[in-house]
Coordinates of C-alpha atoms in Angstrom, one line a residue:
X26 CA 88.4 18.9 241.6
X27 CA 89.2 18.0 238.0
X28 CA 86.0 15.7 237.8
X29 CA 84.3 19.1 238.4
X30 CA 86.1 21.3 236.0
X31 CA 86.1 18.4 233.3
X32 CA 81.6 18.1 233.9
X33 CA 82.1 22.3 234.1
X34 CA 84.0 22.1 230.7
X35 CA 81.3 19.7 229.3
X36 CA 78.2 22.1 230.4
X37 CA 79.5 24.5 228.7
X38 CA 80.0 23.1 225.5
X39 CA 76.5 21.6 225.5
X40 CA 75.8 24.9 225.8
X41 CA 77.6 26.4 223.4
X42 CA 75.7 24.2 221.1
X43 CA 72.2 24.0 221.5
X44 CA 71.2 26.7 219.8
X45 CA 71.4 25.4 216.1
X46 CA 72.9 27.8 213.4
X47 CA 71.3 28.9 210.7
X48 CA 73.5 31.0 207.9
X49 CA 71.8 33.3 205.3
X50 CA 73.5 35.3 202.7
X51 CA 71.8 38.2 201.3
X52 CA 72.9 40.0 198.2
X53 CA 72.0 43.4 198.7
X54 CA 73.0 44.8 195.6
X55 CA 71.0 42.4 192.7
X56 CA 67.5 43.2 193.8
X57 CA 65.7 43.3 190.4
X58 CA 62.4 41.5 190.8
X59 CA 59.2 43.0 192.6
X60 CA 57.6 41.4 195.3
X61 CA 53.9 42.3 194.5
X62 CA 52.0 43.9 196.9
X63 CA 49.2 41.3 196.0
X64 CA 50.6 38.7 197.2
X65 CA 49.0 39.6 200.6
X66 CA 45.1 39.8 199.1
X67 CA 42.2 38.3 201.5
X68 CA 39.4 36.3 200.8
X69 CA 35.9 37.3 201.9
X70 CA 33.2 34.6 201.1
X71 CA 29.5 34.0 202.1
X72 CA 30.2 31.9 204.0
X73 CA 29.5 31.0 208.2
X74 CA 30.1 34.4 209.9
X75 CA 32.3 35.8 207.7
X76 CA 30.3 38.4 205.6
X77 CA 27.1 38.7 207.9
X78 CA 28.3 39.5 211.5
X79 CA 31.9 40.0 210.7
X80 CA 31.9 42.6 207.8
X81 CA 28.7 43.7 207.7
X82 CA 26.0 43.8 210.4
X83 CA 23.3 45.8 209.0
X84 CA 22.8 49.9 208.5
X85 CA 20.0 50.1 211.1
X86 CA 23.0 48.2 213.6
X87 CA 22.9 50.8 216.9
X88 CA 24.2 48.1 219.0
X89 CA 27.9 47.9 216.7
X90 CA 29.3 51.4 215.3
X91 CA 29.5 51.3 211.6
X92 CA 29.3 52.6 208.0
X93 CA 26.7 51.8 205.6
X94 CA 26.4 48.3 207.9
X95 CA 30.3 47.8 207.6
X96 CA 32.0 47.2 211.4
X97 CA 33.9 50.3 211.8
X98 CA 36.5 48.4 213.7
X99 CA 37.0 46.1 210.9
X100 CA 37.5 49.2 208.4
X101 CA 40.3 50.3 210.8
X102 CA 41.7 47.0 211.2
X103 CA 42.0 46.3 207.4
X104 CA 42.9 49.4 206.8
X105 CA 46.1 49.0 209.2
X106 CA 47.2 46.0 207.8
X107 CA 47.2 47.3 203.9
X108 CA 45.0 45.0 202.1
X109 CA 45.8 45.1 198.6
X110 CA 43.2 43.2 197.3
X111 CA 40.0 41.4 198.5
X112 CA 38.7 38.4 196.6
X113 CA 34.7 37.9 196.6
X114 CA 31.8 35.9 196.7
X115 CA 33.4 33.3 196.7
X116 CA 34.9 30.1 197.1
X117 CA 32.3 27.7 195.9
X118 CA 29.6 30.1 197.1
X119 CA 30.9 32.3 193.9
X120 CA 29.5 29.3 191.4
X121 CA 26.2 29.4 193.0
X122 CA 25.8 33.4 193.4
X123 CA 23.3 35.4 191.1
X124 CA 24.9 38.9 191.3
X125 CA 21.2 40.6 190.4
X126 CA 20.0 39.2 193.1
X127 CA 22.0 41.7 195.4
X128 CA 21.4 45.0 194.0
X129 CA 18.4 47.5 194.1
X130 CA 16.7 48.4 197.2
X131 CA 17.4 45.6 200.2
X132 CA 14.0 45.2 201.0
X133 CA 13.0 43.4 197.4
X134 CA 16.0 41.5 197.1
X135 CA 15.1 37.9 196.5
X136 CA 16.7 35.5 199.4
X137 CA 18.4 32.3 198.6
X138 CA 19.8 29.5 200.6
X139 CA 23.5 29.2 200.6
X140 CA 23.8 25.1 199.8
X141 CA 27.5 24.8 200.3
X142 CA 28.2 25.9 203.7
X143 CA 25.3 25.7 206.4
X144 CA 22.6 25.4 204.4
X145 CA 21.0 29.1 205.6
X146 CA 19.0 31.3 203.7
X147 CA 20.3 34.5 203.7
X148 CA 18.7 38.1 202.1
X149 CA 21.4 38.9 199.8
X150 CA 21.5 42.3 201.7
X151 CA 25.2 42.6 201.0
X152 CA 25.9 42.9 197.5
X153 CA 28.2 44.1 194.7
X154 CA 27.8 47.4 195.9
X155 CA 28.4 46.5 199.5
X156 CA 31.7 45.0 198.6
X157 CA 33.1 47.4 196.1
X158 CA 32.6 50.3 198.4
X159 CA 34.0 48.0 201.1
X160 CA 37.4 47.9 199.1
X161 CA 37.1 51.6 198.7
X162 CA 36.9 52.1 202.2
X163 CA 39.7 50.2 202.8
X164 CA 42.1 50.8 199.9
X165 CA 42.0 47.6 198.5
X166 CA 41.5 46.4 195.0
X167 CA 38.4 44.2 194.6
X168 CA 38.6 40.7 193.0
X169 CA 35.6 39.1 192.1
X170 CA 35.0 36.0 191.3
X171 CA 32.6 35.1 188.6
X172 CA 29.4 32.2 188.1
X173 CA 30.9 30.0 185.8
X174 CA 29.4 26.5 187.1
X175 CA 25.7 27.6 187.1
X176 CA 25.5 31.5 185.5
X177 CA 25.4 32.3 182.1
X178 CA 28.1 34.0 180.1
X179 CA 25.6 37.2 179.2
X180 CA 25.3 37.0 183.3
X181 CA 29.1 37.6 183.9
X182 CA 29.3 39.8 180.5
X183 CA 26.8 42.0 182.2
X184 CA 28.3 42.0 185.5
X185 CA 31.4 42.7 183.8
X186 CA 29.3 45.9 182.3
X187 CA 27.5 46.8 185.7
X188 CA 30.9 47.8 187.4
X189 CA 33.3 49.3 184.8
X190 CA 30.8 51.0 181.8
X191 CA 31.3 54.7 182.0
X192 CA 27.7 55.1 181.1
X193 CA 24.9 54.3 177.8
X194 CA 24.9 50.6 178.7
X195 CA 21.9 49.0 180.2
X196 CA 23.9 47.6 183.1
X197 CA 25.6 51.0 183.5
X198 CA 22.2 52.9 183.5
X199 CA 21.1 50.0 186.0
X200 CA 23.9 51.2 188.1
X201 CA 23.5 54.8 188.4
X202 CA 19.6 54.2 189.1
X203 CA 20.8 52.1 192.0
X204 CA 23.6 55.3 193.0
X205 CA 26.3 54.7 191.9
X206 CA 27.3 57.2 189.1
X207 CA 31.0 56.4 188.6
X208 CA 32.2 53.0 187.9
X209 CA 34.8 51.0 190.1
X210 CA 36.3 50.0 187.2
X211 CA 37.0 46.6 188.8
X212 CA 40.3 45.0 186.9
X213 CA 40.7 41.5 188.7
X214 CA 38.7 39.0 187.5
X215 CA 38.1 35.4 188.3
X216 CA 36.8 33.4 185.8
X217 CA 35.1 31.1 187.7
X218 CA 36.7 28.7 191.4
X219 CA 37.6 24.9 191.8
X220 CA 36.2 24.2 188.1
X221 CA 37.5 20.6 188.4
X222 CA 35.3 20.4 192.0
X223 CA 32.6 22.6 193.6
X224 CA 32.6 25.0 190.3
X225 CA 31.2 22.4 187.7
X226 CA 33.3 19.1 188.5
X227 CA 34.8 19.6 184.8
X228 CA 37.4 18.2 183.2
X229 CA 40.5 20.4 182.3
X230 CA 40.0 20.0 178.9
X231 CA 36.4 21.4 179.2
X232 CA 36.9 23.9 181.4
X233 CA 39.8 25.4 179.0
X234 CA 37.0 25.7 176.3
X235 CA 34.3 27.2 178.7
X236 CA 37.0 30.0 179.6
X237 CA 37.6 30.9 176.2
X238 CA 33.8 31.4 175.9
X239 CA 33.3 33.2 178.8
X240 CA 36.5 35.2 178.6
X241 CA 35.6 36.1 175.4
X242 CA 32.3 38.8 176.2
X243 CA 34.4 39.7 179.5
X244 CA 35.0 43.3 177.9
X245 CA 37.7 45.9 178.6
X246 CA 36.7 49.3 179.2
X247 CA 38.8 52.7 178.7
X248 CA 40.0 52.5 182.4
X249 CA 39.6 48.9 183.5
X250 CA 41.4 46.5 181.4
X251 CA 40.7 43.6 182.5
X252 CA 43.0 41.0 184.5
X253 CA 41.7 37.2 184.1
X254 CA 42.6 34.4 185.7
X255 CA 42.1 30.7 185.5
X256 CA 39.9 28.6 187.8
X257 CA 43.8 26.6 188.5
X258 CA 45.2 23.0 189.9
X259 CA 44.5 21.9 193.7
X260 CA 48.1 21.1 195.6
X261 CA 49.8 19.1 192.7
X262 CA 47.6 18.1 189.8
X263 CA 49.8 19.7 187.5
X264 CA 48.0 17.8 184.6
X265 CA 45.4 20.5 185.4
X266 CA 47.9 23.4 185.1
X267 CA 49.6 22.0 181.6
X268 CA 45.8 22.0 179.9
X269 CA 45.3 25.2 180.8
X270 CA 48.6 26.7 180.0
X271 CA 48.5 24.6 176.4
X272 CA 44.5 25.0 175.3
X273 CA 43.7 28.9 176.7
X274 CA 45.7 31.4 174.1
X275 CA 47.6 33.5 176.4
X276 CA 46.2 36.7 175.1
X277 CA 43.0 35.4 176.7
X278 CA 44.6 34.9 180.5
X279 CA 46.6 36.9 182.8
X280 CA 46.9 34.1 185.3
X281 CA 46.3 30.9 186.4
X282 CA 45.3 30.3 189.8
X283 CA 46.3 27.6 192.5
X284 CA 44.8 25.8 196.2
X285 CA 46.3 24.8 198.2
X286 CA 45.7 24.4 202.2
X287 CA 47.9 22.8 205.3
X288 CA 45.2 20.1 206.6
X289 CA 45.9 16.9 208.1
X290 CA 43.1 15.1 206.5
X291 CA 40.1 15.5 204.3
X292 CA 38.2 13.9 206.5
X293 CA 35.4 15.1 209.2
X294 CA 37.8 15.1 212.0
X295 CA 40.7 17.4 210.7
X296 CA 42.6 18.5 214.2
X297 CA 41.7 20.4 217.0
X298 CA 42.9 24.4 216.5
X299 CA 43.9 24.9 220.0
X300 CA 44.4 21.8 221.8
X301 CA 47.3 19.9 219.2
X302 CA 49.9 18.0 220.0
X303 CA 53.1 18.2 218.2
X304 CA 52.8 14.9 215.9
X305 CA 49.6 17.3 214.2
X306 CA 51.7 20.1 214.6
X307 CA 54.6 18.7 212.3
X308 CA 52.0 17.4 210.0
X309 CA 50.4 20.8 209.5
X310 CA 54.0 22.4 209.0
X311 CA 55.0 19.2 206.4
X312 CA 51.7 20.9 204.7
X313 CA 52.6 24.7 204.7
X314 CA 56.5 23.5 203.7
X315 CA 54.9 21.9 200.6
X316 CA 53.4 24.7 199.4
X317 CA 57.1 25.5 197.9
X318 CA 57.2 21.7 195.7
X319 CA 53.5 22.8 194.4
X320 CA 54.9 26.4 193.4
X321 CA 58.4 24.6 191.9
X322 CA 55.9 22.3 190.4
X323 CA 53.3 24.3 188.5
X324 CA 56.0 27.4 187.9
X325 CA 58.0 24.3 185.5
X326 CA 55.1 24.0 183.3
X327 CA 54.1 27.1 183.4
X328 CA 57.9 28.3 181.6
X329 CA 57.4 25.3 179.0
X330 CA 54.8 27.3 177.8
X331 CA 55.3 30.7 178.9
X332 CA 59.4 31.1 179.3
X333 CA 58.8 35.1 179.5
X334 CA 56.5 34.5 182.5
X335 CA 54.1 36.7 181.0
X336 CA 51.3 34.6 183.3
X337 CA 51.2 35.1 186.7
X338 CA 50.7 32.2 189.2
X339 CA 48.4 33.3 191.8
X340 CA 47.5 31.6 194.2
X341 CA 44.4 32.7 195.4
X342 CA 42.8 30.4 198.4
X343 CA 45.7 28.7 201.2
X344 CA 46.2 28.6 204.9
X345 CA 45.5 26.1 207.8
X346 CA 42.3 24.1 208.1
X347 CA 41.3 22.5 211.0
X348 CA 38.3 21.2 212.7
X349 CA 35.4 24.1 213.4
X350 CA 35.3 24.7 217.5
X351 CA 33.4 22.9 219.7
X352 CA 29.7 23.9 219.5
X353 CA 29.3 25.8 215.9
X354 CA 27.9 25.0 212.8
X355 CA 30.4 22.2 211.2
X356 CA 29.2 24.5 207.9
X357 CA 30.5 27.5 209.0
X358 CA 34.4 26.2 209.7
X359 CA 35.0 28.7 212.4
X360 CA 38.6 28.4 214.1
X361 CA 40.4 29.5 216.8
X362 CA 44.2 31.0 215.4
X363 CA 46.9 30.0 217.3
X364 CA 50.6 30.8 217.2
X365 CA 50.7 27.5 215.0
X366 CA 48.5 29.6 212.6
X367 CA 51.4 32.5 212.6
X368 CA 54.6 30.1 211.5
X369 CA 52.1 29.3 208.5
X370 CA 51.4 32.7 207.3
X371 CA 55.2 33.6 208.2
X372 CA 56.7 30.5 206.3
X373 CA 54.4 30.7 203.6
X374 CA 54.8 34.4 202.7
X375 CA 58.5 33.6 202.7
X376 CA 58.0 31.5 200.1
X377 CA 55.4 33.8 198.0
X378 CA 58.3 36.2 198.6
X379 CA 60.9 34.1 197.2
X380 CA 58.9 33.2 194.0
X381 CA 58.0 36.8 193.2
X382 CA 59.5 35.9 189.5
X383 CA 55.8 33.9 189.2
X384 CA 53.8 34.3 192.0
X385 CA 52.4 37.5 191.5
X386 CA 49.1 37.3 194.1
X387 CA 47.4 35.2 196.7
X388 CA 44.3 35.1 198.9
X389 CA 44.9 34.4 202.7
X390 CA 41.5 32.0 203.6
X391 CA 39.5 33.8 205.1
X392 CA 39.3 37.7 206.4
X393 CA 37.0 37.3 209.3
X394 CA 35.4 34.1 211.4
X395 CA 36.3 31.8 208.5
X396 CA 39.7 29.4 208.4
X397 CA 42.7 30.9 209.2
X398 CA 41.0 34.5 210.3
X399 CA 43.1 37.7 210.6
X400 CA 39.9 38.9 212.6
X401 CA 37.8 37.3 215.2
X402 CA 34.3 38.9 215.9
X403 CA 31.5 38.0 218.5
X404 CA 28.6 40.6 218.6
X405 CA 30.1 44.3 219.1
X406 CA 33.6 42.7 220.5
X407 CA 36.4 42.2 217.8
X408 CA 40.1 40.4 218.3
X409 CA 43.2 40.7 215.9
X410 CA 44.7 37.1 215.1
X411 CA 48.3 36.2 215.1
X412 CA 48.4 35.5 211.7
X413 CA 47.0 39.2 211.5
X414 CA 50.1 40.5 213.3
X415 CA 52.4 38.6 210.7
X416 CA 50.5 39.6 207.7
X417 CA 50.8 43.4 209.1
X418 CA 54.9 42.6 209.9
X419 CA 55.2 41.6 206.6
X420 CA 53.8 44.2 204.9
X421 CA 56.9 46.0 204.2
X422 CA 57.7 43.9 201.3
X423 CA 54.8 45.4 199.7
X424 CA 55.8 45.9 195.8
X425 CA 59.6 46.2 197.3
X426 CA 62.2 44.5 195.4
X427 CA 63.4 40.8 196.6
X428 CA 67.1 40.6 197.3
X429 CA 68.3 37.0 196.3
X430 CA 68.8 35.0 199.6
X431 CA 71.1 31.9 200.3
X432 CA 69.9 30.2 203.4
X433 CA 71.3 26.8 205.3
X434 CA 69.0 26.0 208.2
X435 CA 69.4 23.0 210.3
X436 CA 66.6 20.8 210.2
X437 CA 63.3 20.8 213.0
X438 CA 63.5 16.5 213.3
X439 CA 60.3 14.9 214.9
X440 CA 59.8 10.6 215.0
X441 CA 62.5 10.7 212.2
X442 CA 61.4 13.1 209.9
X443 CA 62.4 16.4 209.1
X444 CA 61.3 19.9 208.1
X445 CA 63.9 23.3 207.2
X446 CA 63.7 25.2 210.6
X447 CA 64.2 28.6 210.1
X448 CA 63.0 30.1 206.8
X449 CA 63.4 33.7 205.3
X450 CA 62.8 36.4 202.6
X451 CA 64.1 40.1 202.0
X452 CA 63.1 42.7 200.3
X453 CA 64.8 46.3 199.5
X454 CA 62.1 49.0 199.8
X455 CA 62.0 52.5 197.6
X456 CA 64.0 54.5 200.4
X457 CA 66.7 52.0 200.1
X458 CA 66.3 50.0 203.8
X459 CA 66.1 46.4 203.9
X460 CA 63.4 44.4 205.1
X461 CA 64.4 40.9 206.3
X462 CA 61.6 38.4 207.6
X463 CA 62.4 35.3 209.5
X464 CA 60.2 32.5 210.7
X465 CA 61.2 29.4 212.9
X466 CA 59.0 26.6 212.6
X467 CA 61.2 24.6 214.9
X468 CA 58.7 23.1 218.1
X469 CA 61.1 23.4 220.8
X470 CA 64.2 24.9 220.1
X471 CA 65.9 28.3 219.5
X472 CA 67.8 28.8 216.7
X473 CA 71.3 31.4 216.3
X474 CA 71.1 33.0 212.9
X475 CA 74.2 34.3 211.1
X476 CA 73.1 36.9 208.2
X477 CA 76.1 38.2 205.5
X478 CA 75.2 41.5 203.9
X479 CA 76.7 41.6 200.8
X480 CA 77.0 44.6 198.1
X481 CA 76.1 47.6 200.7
X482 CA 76.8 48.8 203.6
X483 CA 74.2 49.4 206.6
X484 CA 74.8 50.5 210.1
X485 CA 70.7 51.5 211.9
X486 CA 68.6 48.6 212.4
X487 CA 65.2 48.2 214.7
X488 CA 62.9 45.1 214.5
X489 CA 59.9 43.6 215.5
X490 CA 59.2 40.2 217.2
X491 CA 55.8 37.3 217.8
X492 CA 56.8 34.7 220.0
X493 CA 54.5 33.5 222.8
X494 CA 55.2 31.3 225.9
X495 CA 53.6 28.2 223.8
X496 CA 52.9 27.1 220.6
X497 CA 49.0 26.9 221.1
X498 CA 48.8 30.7 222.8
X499 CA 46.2 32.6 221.0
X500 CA 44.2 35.8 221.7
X501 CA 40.9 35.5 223.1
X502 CA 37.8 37.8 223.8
X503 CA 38.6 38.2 227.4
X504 CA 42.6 38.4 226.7
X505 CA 42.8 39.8 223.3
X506 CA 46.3 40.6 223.2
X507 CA 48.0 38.1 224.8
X508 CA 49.7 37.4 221.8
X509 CA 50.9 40.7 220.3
X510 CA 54.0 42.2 218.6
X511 CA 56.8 43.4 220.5
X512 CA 60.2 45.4 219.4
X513 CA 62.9 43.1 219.2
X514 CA 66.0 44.5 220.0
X515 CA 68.9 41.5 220.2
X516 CA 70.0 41.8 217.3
X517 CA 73.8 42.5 216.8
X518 CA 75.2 44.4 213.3
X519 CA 78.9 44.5 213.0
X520 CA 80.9 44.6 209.9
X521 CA 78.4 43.2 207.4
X522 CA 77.4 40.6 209.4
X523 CA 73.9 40.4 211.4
X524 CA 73.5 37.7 214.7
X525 CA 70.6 37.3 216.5
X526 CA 69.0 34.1 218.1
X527 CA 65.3 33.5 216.9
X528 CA 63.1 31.9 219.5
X529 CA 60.9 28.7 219.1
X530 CA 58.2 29.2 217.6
X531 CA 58.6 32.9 216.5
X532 CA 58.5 35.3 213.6
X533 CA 61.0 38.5 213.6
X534 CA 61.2 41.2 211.0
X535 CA 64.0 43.6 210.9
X536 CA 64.3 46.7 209.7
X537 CA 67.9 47.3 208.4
X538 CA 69.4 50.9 207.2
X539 CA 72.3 52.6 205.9

C-alpha cells in the first residue's frame, strides 16, 4: 500500500511539472513608443505565380470573378487582413524592370523575359497602374521599388514624376492620356534591392554614391514627400549598414533596409515544406530566432550615427525558404505553409514588435504562391495560409503603442542546443485594451505562462488561438481550413495576474480590457 501511494505521490509531481513556466511582466502604464502599422507590409514580385495567376488573371477572365483582372477573392482577403503596405516589382525582378514597358494600352506593350526566376517571357500586362490601383483597392500604401542596377536615373526621376505630378509634366500628361487624372501620390520609395547581389553586385562604398545620385532627381511633390530607403545589409554584414549610415547624408534617406530569411542552406536542396523532421525544424527556428542578433546588430550602428533614430530600419524581404514542391518550376519557389511557417511569422513579429524604437516596416516574402505565402491559388480555387491567420491575429498592434515586456522562458532544448520557447509582445491600442501576442516555438511541449499586469487594472478578456494536431498540418485545396483560428478561452485573470497554458506549437492573442 505505501509503494502505491509513494509511485501515486511521484505521478503527480511529474505532473505537476511538465508543463514549463514561462513569467512575463508587462508594464501597462509606460507605453510610449508606436508599433507601426508597417511593420506588417507584403511583398508582391514578378515572380513564379505570384503576380500572374495569383493577383491578377486577366480582365477578359470569365472563368475567375474579378476587377480590372484582379481575383476578387484576393481583394477580400487582403483586405481582411489590413495590409498596410505592398512592396513592388520586385526583388531582383525590380533591377531588371523597365516601368514604360507596362503602361499604355496592353495590346502594344513590349514583352520581356523575366531572367531571374523561370526564365518566361511575360507581356507586361500588369503594370504600374495595375498595382497602384491594386493598393487602392485594398487600402494599402504602395512601395515601389526602383531600377537602380540596370535603369537610368532620368528613368526612376520620371517614374518618380509619372505617379505623384499633379499635372504640366510630361510624365504627368503621359499619365492622364493613359486614365489616370489624379496622382497616387506614391511616398515609399526603394531606391534600388540587394545592391551588393542581384541589384548591381556593388560594393557599399559605390552603392552609397549611386544613391546620392539617384536620390538626388527623386523629387517631392506638394502631397507626396518622399520616403527613401536604402538598398540595406543581408543577415549580418553590418560593414554594409555602417557605409551606408556614414557616406549617405541623412537628409537624403529615411531608411535603410535589411534581408534576412530562415533557410537551412543556400544550396539547391533547402528542406522539404511539409514533410520535415525536427532536426530541420530547430534549424529553421535557430534562423527566425536570429533575426533579433541581426536587428540588435544593425540597430547599434545605426545609433552611432543616428542616436535620435531619425532612420528607420526596415526590413523589407524575411520569412521561411524552403525547397519549391515536388513538380514546379524550381524558378518559381512555390511552397506549401505549414504550421512551422506560423511560429515564424508569430516569433518574428514579436520581435518587430519589440524593436518598434527602430524597426519601423517590413515585407512578409511573398503575398501569393511565392515563399512563405499568406495566399495559396490554383485556377478559380484560393486557400488562406497559417501564416495568414497570424499576420491577421496580429494585426491589432497596428500603430498601437508597445508596452515594455519582461519575459523568462524556459528553453525548447534539441541534441544539446537550445532556443527561448515561448516569445511575446504587447501593445496598448487607442480605446485603451491590451493586446498581448504569444508564440511557442517549443516542438513537443506545452508551456504554463504567468503574465503580471502592472500599472492598470483590467478585469474582461477574450482571445484567439492556432494550434493544430501537428507541427507539419497545413491547409490544402480539398481541406482548406484545417488549420484555422479558434476562440481561446483558458485563460484565467485574477488580481493582476494572467495564467493560461500555451500549447506546442501554437500562437494565442488575447484581448485584455478594463
Amino acid at each position: 500500500m505505501k509503494k502505491t501511494i509513494l509511485s501515486l505521490l511521484i505521478a503527480c509531481c511529474t505532473l505537476v511539472t511538465t508543463l514549463a513556466q514561462t513569467k512575463i511582466t508587462l508594464n501597462t502604464d509606460l507605453a510610449k513608443t508606436q508599433i507601426s502599422k508597417h511593420i506588417y507590409g507584403h511583398f508582391a514580385e514578378h515572380l513564379g505565380r505570384c503576380i500572374y495567376g495569383g493577383i491578377y488573371v486577366g480582365e477578359g477572365n470569365t472563368k475567375i470573378p474579378n476587377t480590372a483582372g484582379v481575383r476578387n477573392d484576393v481583394i477580400q482577403a487582403l483586405k481582411e487582413l489590413k495590409v498596410p503596405n505592398l512592396r513592388w516589382p520586385g526583388g531582383c525582378f525590380a533591377d531588371a524592370y523597365q516601368w514604360k514597358d507596362g503602361i499604355g494600352p496592353k495590346a502594344n506593350r513590349p514583352k520581356m523575359v523575366n531572367v531571374w526566376w523561370g526564365g518566361v517571357t511575360e507581356d507586361n500586362s500588369f503594370g504600374t497602374h495595375d498595382f497602384l490601383d491594386l493598393c487602392e483597392r485594398i487600402g494599402a500604401e504602395p512601395y515601389l521599388a526602383g531600377n537602380v542596377g540596370s535603369g537610368t536615373v532620368k528613368d526612376l526621376s520620371d517614374w518618380v514624376s509619372y505617379v505623384n505630378h499633379p499635372g504640366g509634366s510630361p510624365m504627368a500628361e503621359a499619365r492622364k492620356q493613359n486614365g489616370r487624372a489624379t496622382p497616387w501620390n506614391v511616398k515609399l520609395w526603394g531606391v534600388g534591392n540587394e545592391a551588393w547581389g542581384c541589384g548591381g553586385n556593388m560594393t557599399a562604398e559605390y552603392y552609397s554614391n549611386i544613391y546620392r545620385q539617384y536620390a538626388t532627381f527623386m523629387s517631392d511633390s506638394k502631397d507626396a514627400v518622399l520616403y527613401k530607403i536604402a538598398s540595406g545589409a543581408s543577415d549580418g554584414d553590418y560593414a554594409w549598414t555602417e557605409t551606408l549610415m556614414k557616406n549617405i547624408p541623412h537628409k537624403m534617406m529615411q531608411a535603410v533596409a535589411l534581408h534576412h530569411y530562415s533557410v537551412l542552406g543556400w544550396t539547391v536542396d533547402k528542406g522539404p515544406s511539409v514533410d520535415f523532421n525536427e532536426a530541420q525544424y530547430f534549424k529553421i527556428m535557430e534562423e527566425a530566432w536570429q533575426m533579433d542578433e541581426f536587428i540588435k546588430g544593425h540597430s547599434t550602428i545605426m545609433d552611432k550615427y543616428d542616436p535620435q533614430k531619425k532612420i528607420d530600419l526596415i526590413v523589407d524581404e524575411w520569412g521561411g525558404w524552403y525547397s519549391v514542391e515536388p513538380g514546379t518550376n524550381p524558378g518559381f519557389l512555390y511552397q506549401q505553409n505549414t504550421m512551422r511557417d506560423a511560429m515564424i511569422a508569430g516569433l518574428t513579429l514579436n520581435i518587430f514588435n519589440n524593436h518598434a524604437d527602430r524597426v519601423r516596416g517590413a515585407n512578409l516574402a511573398q503575398i501569393v504562391n511565392v515563399l512563405q505565402s499568406v495566399i495559396l491559388t490554383n485556377e478559380e480555387k484560393m486557400l488562406l495560409t497559417p501564416t495568414y491567420h497570424v499576420m491577421k491575429m496580429y494585426n491589432v498592434h497596428q500603430d498601437a503603442l508597445l508596452v515594455p515586456i519582461s519575459i523568462e522562458s524556459p528553453s525548447y532544448n534539441f541534441q544539446g542546443k537550445e532556443l527561448t520557447a515561448v516569445s511575446a509582445s504587447a501593445s496598448k491600442d487607442a480605446s485603451g485594451a491590451l493586446n498581448i501576442s504569444l508564440t511557442n516555438i517549443d516542438y513537443s511541449k506545452p508551456h504554463e505562462v504567468t503574465i503580471n499586469l502592472r500599472g492598470e487594472d483590467f478585469s474582461k478578456m477574450s482571445g484567439k488561438i492556432l494550434s493544430s494536431a501537428k507541427i507539419n498540418d497545413h491547409n490544402t485545396f480539398e481541406q482548406p481550413n484545417k488549420v484555422s483560428v479558434k476562440d481561446f478561452s483558458g485563460a484565467k485573470l485574477e488580481k493582476g495576474v494572467l495564467k493560461l497554458t500555451i500549447p506546442a506549437y501554437s500562437v494565442i492573442v488575447l484581448n485584455v480590457k478594463k
